[in-house]
Amino acid sequence: MNTFSKILVAAVGLCGFASVALAQTQASSYAVSQRKAVAVSAVEHAHLLTEMNAFLSTLHDINTALSAKDFERVASLAKAMGPKGGQHDAVGESLHKALPAEWFQLARPTHQAFLAVAQEASQNPTVDAVLAKVAVTTQQCVACHSAFRLEIRP
């Protein structure tokens, strides 16, 4: 291999190394990569994802009911996602002991926000007024997903 070829191979290798280093730096700079990791068991992870999926599904159903101006259905759906009054299954109890306090600073207001949707839909409602309460609810979802990421403990 002549000198030029050696220099070319070295330069290509250096560029490859620099690209990997740059990519790693750039990936870690995204806000989603800077969320607080919350370690949970596989069962707790499934429990939380099931609850989040129920929130999302309920929000879809609420929007569908709103489009039909079915405020009674909106209230019923939203109330079901409201505060549980301390009623949790064994996995929920385990999570309440394991999750950080900051988690509950977002989780509790999320349940309260669903209750506010239900109350608004029950009291001389308008689509705009209920949507404003739904927006508060979804902001809670955004805040939590911006702050935390789940990791399954080995």
mmCIF file with all atom_site columns, N, CA and C in Angstrom, residues 19 23 41 56 71 83 85-86 97-98 117 141:
data_model
loop_
_atom_site.group_PDB
_atom_site.id
_atom_site.type_symbol
_atom_site.label_atom_id
_atom_site.label_alt_id
_atom_site.label_comp_id
_atom_site.label_asym_id
_atom_site.label_entity_id
_atom_site.label_seq_id
_atom_site.pdbx_PDB_ins_code
_atom_site.Cartn_x
_atom_site.Cartn_y
_atom_site.Cartn_z
_atom_site.occupancy
_atom_site.B_iso_or_equiv
_atom_site.pdbx_formal_charge
_atom_site.auth_seq_id
_atom_site.auth_comp_id
_atom_site.auth_asym_id
_atom_site.auth_atom_id
_atom_site.pdbx_PDB_model_num
ATOM 1  N N  . SER A 1 19  ? -17.847 10.717 12.849 1.00 0.00 ? 19  SER A N  1
ATOM 2  C CA . SER A 1 19  ? -19.293 10.635 12.599 1.00 0.00 ? 19  SER A CA 1
ATOM 3  C C  . SER A 1 19  ? -20.014 9.924  13.740 1.00 0.00 ? 19  SER A C  1
ATOM 4  N N  . ALA A 1 23  ? -22.700 11.641 16.138 1.00 0.00 ? 23  ALA A N  1
ATOM 5  C CA . ALA A 1 23  ? -24.039 11.074 16.252 1.00 0.00 ? 23  ALA A CA 1
ATOM 6  C C  . ALA A 1 23  ? -24.400 10.819 17.707 1.00 0.00 ? 23  ALA A C  1
ATOM 7  N N  . SER A 1 41  ? -40.430 -3.096 37.312 1.00 0.00 ? 41  SER A N  1
ATOM 8  C CA . SER A 1 41  ? -40.404 -4.498 36.893 1.00 0.00 ? 41  SER A CA 1
ATOM 9  C C  . SER A 1 41  ? -41.158 -4.636 35.569 1.00 0.00 ? 41  SER A C  1
ATOM 10 N N  . LEU A 1 56  ? -55.179 7.166  26.568 1.00 0.00 ? 56  LEU A N  1
ATOM 11 C CA . LEU A 1 56  ? -55.205 7.559  25.156 1.00 0.00 ? 56  LEU A CA 1
ATOM 12 C C  . LEU A 1 56  ? -56.500 7.123  24.480 1.00 0.00 ? 56  LEU A C  1
ATOM 13 N N  . PHE A 1 71  ? -72.561 14.738 25.460 1.00 0.00 ? 71  PHE A N  1
ATOM 14 C CA . PHE A 1 71  ? -71.910 15.155 26.699 1.00 0.00 ? 71  PHE A CA 1
ATOM 15 C C  . PHE A 1 71  ? -72.079 14.141 27.830 1.00 0.00 ? 71  PHE A C  1
ATOM 16 N N  . PRO A 1 83  ? -59.864 10.251 39.665 1.00 0.00 ? 83  PRO A N  1
ATOM 17 C CA . PRO A 1 83  ? -59.176 9.687  40.827 1.00 0.00 ? 83  PRO A CA 1
ATOM 18 C C  . PRO A 1 83  ? -59.785 8.349  41.244 1.00 0.00 ? 83  PRO A C  1
ATOM 19 N N  . GLY A 1 85  ? -59.465 7.051  44.254 1.00 0.00 ? 85  GLY A N  1
ATOM 20 C CA . GLY A 1 85  ? -59.769 7.022  45.673 1.00 0.00 ? 85  GLY A CA 1
ATOM 21 C C  . GLY A 1 85  ? -58.941 6.021  46.454 1.00 0.00 ? 85  GLY A C  1
ATOM 22 N N  . GLY A 1 86  ? -57.705 5.812  46.028 1.00 0.00 ? 86  GLY A N  1
ATOM 23 C CA . GLY A 1 86  ? -56.811 4.891  46.736 1.00 0.00 ? 86  GLY A CA 1
ATOM 24 C C  . GLY A 1 86  ? -57.044 3.430  46.421 1.00 0.00 ? 86  GLY A C  1
ATOM 25 N N  . LYS A 1 97  ? -45.495 2.538  45.854 1.00 0.00 ? 97  LYS A N  1
ATOM 26 C CA . LYS A 1 97  ? -44.356 2.512  46.771 1.00 0.00 ? 97  LYS A CA 1
ATOM 27 C C  . LYS A 1 97  ? -43.035 2.758  46.040 1.00 0.00 ? 97  LYS A C  1
ATOM 28 N N  . ALA A 1 98  ? -42.983 2.430  44.751 1.00 0.00 ? 98  ALA A N  1
ATOM 29 C CA . ALA A 1 98  ? -41.719 2.463  44.001 1.00 0.00 ? 98  ALA A CA 1
ATOM 30 C C  . ALA A 1 98  ? -41.490 3.739  43.191 1.00 0.00 ? 98  ALA A C  1
ATOM 31 N N  . VAL A 1 117 ? -62.962 17.282 33.297 1.00 0.00 ? 117 VAL A N  1
ATOM 32 C CA . VAL A 1 117 ? -63.644 17.091 32.003 1.00 0.00 ? 117 VAL A CA 1
ATOM 33 C C  . VAL A 1 117 ? -65.058 16.561 32.268 1.00 0.00 ? 117 VAL A C  1
ATOM 34 N N  . CYS A 1 141 ? -50.407 14.801 30.233 1.00 0.00 ? 141 CYS A N  1
ATOM 35 C CA . CYS A 1 141 ? -49.771 13.663 29.547 1.00 0.00 ? 141 CYS A CA 1
ATOM 36 C C  . CYS A 1 141 ? -48.440 14.100 28.932 1.00 0.00 ? 141 CYS A C  1
#
